[in-house]
Short mmCIF file of C-alpha atoms in Angstrom, two decimals:
data_model
loop_
_atom_site.label_atom_id
_atom_site.label_comp_id
_atom_site.label_asym_id
_atom_site.label_seq_id
_atom_site.Cartn_x
_atom_site.Cartn_y
_atom_site.Cartn_z
CA MET A 1 50.19 103.00 109.06
CA PRO A 2 52.53 104.59 111.14
CA LEU A 3 52.91 108.34 110.81
CA TRP A 4 56.90 107.99 109.86
CA GLU A 5 55.59 104.85 106.55
CA THR A 6 53.08 108.36 105.48
CA ALA A 7 55.38 111.10 105.60
CA ILE A 8 58.12 108.57 103.58
CA ILE A 9 55.46 108.08 101.27
CA ALA A 10 54.11 111.61 100.69
CA VAL A 11 58.21 113.13 100.40
CA THR A 12 59.21 110.15 97.93
CA PHE A 13 55.19 111.07 96.11
CA VAL A 14 56.38 115.17 96.17
CA LEU A 15 60.30 114.19 94.57
CA LEU A 16 59.05 112.19 92.44
CA PHE A 17 56.34 114.10 91.22
CA LEU A 18 58.85 117.56 90.76
CA LEU A 19 61.20 115.05 89.06
CA GLU A 20 58.69 114.71 86.50
CA ARG A 21 58.18 118.41 86.36
CA TYR A 22 61.92 119.22 85.73
CA PHE A 23 62.44 116.17 83.46
CA PRO A 24 59.66 115.12 81.45
CA LEU A 25 59.57 112.78 79.36
CA ARG A 26 57.81 113.30 76.71
CA GLN A 27 55.92 116.44 76.06
CA ARG A 28 52.52 116.34 78.42
CA ASN A 29 49.04 117.23 76.80
CA ARG A 30 46.62 117.36 79.04
CA PRO A 31 46.73 120.50 82.21
CA LEU A 32 48.15 119.24 84.72
CA LEU A 33 45.76 121.17 87.21
CA GLU A 34 42.62 118.72 85.99
CA ARG A 35 44.43 115.18 85.32
CA LEU A 36 45.76 115.77 89.20
CA ILE A 37 42.11 116.92 90.75
CA SER A 38 40.87 113.51 88.29
CA ASN A 39 43.83 111.42 89.94
CA VAL A 40 43.66 112.47 93.24
CA GLY A 41 40.19 112.02 93.69
CA VAL A 42 40.72 108.36 92.46
CA THR A 43 43.15 107.79 95.43
CA ALA A 44 41.60 108.69 98.06
CA LEU A 45 38.61 107.14 97.44
CA VAL A 46 41.03 103.79 96.15
CA PHE A 47 43.00 104.93 100.40
CA ALA A 48 39.49 104.97 101.99
CA VAL A 49 38.56 101.20 101.01
CA ASN A 50 42.24 100.18 101.72
CA ALA A 51 41.73 100.56 104.56
CA THR A 52 38.62 99.24 105.16
CA ALA A 53 38.32 96.38 103.09
CA VAL A 54 41.63 95.26 101.97
CA GLN A 55 43.81 95.68 105.81
CA SER A 56 40.26 94.69 107.03
CA ALA A 57 39.82 91.23 105.17
CA ALA A 58 43.74 90.29 105.73
CA GLN A 59 44.56 91.65 109.20
CA ILE A 60 41.00 89.40 109.82
CA THR A 61 42.47 86.34 107.99
CA GLN A 62 45.75 86.96 109.76
CA GLN A 63 44.04 86.45 113.09
CA TRP A 64 42.04 83.15 112.41
CA THR A 65 45.40 81.69 110.62
CA SER A 66 47.33 82.42 113.62
CA ASP A 67 44.21 81.01 116.10
CA HIS A 68 43.95 77.63 113.21
CA PRO A 69 47.28 77.00 112.34
CA ILE A 70 47.04 76.30 108.40
CA GLY A 71 48.51 77.43 106.10
CA LEU A 72 51.96 76.36 103.77
CA MET A 73 54.54 78.33 106.88
CA TYR A 74 52.63 76.12 109.85
CA LEU A 75 54.67 73.08 107.66
CA LEU A 76 57.78 74.65 106.93
CA SER A 77 60.53 74.37 109.55
CA GLY A 78 63.19 76.49 110.58
CA SER A 79 63.96 79.84 111.60
CA GLY A 80 61.36 83.14 112.10
CA ILE A 81 63.96 85.12 109.40
CA VAL A 82 63.98 82.15 106.96
CA GLN A 83 60.09 81.68 107.21
CA SER A 84 59.63 85.83 107.28
CA ILE A 85 61.73 85.74 103.90
CA ILE A 86 59.64 82.89 102.42
CA ALA A 87 57.05 83.82 103.26
CA PHE A 88 57.16 87.73 101.24
CA LEU A 89 58.55 85.95 98.55
CA LEU A 90 55.27 83.79 98.56
CA MET A 91 52.99 86.78 98.72
CA ASP A 92 54.80 88.50 95.81
CA LEU A 93 55.49 86.42 93.52
CA THR A 94 51.36 85.02 94.19
CA PHE A 95 50.73 88.77 94.11
CA TYR A 96 52.08 88.64 89.97
CA TYR A 97 50.14 86.05 89.01
CA TRP A 98 47.21 87.89 90.68
CA HIS A 99 48.02 91.11 88.51
CA ARG A 100 48.53 89.00 85.37
CA ALA A 101 44.86 87.36 85.93
CA ASN A 102 43.87 91.53 86.55
CA HIS A 103 45.90 91.67 82.33
CA ARG A 104 44.51 88.44 80.88
CA PHE A 105 40.56 88.09 81.80
CA ARG A 106 38.21 89.84 80.69
CA PHE A 107 35.60 90.79 83.80
CA LEU A 108 39.02 91.71 85.53
CA TRP A 109 40.36 93.51 82.91
CA ARG A 110 37.31 95.92 83.43
CA PHE A 111 38.66 96.80 86.62
CA HIS A 112 41.50 97.33 86.08
CA ASN A 113 41.93 99.32 83.51
CA ALA A 114 41.21 102.25 85.80
CA HIS A 115 45.10 102.00 86.50
CA TYR A 116 45.94 102.41 82.44
CA ILE A 117 42.94 105.08 80.98
CA ASP A 118 44.65 108.45 82.07
CA PRO A 119 47.19 108.57 79.27
CA GLU A 120 50.18 110.24 80.53
CA LEU A 121 51.03 107.81 83.52
CA ASP A 122 53.23 110.15 86.56
CA VAL A 123 53.63 109.67 89.98
CA SER A 124 49.77 110.64 90.49
CA THR A 125 48.54 107.81 88.51
CA ALA A 126 50.33 105.54 91.20
CA PHE A 127 47.44 104.49 93.06
CA ARG A 128 44.49 105.06 90.11
CA PHE A 129 42.31 101.80 90.24
CA HIS A 130 39.41 101.14 90.60
CA PHE A 131 37.50 100.81 93.58
CA GLY A 132 35.92 97.51 91.99
CA GLU A 133 39.22 95.92 92.28
CA MET A 134 39.86 96.63 95.27
CA PHE A 135 37.25 94.42 96.90
CA PHE A 136 38.74 91.52 93.97
CA SER A 137 42.13 92.31 95.85
CA ALA A 138 40.51 92.22 99.36
CA GLY A 139 39.73 89.20 98.52
CA PHE A 140 42.42 87.48 96.59
CA ARG A 141 44.58 88.73 99.45
CA THR A 142 42.45 86.52 102.31
CA ILE A 143 42.94 83.43 100.37
CA GLN A 144 46.69 84.40 100.00
CA VAL A 145 47.73 85.19 103.82
CA ALA A 146 45.37 82.16 104.78
CA LEU A 147 46.87 79.54 101.92
CA ILE A 148 50.90 80.77 102.63
CA GLY A 149 50.02 81.46 106.01
CA VAL A 150 51.38 84.63 107.38
#
């Protein structure tokens, strides 16, 4: 990820964190430092798994589909802009259904539930996922990239 993207994410995170502190929707029950240490630790693990598993799987699949033109995008004609918009919408829609599956199926929910364990949801829980869910997401992303052909 380019440095400017990382900077935008970090600044946004800090701004949201400060807004939540100054304008809370509800009273906090757990000490802030305890929650932050837990959530930042889980987030660091998730970022490491994402950098190695999810991104690698998607990039390998994307390279493979570039060399072997398969997927829906290769069947569509039109400008690159139109295809990009369609691909974006299909990626978003299919990932929405993946997210729904994570809530619906007990096996997947066991991993996805880590996102909701902290009852005091805030910006620090945004990236709180079970690392196992990230591996399953990597598999799903691989299928997604291949079938859509991005």
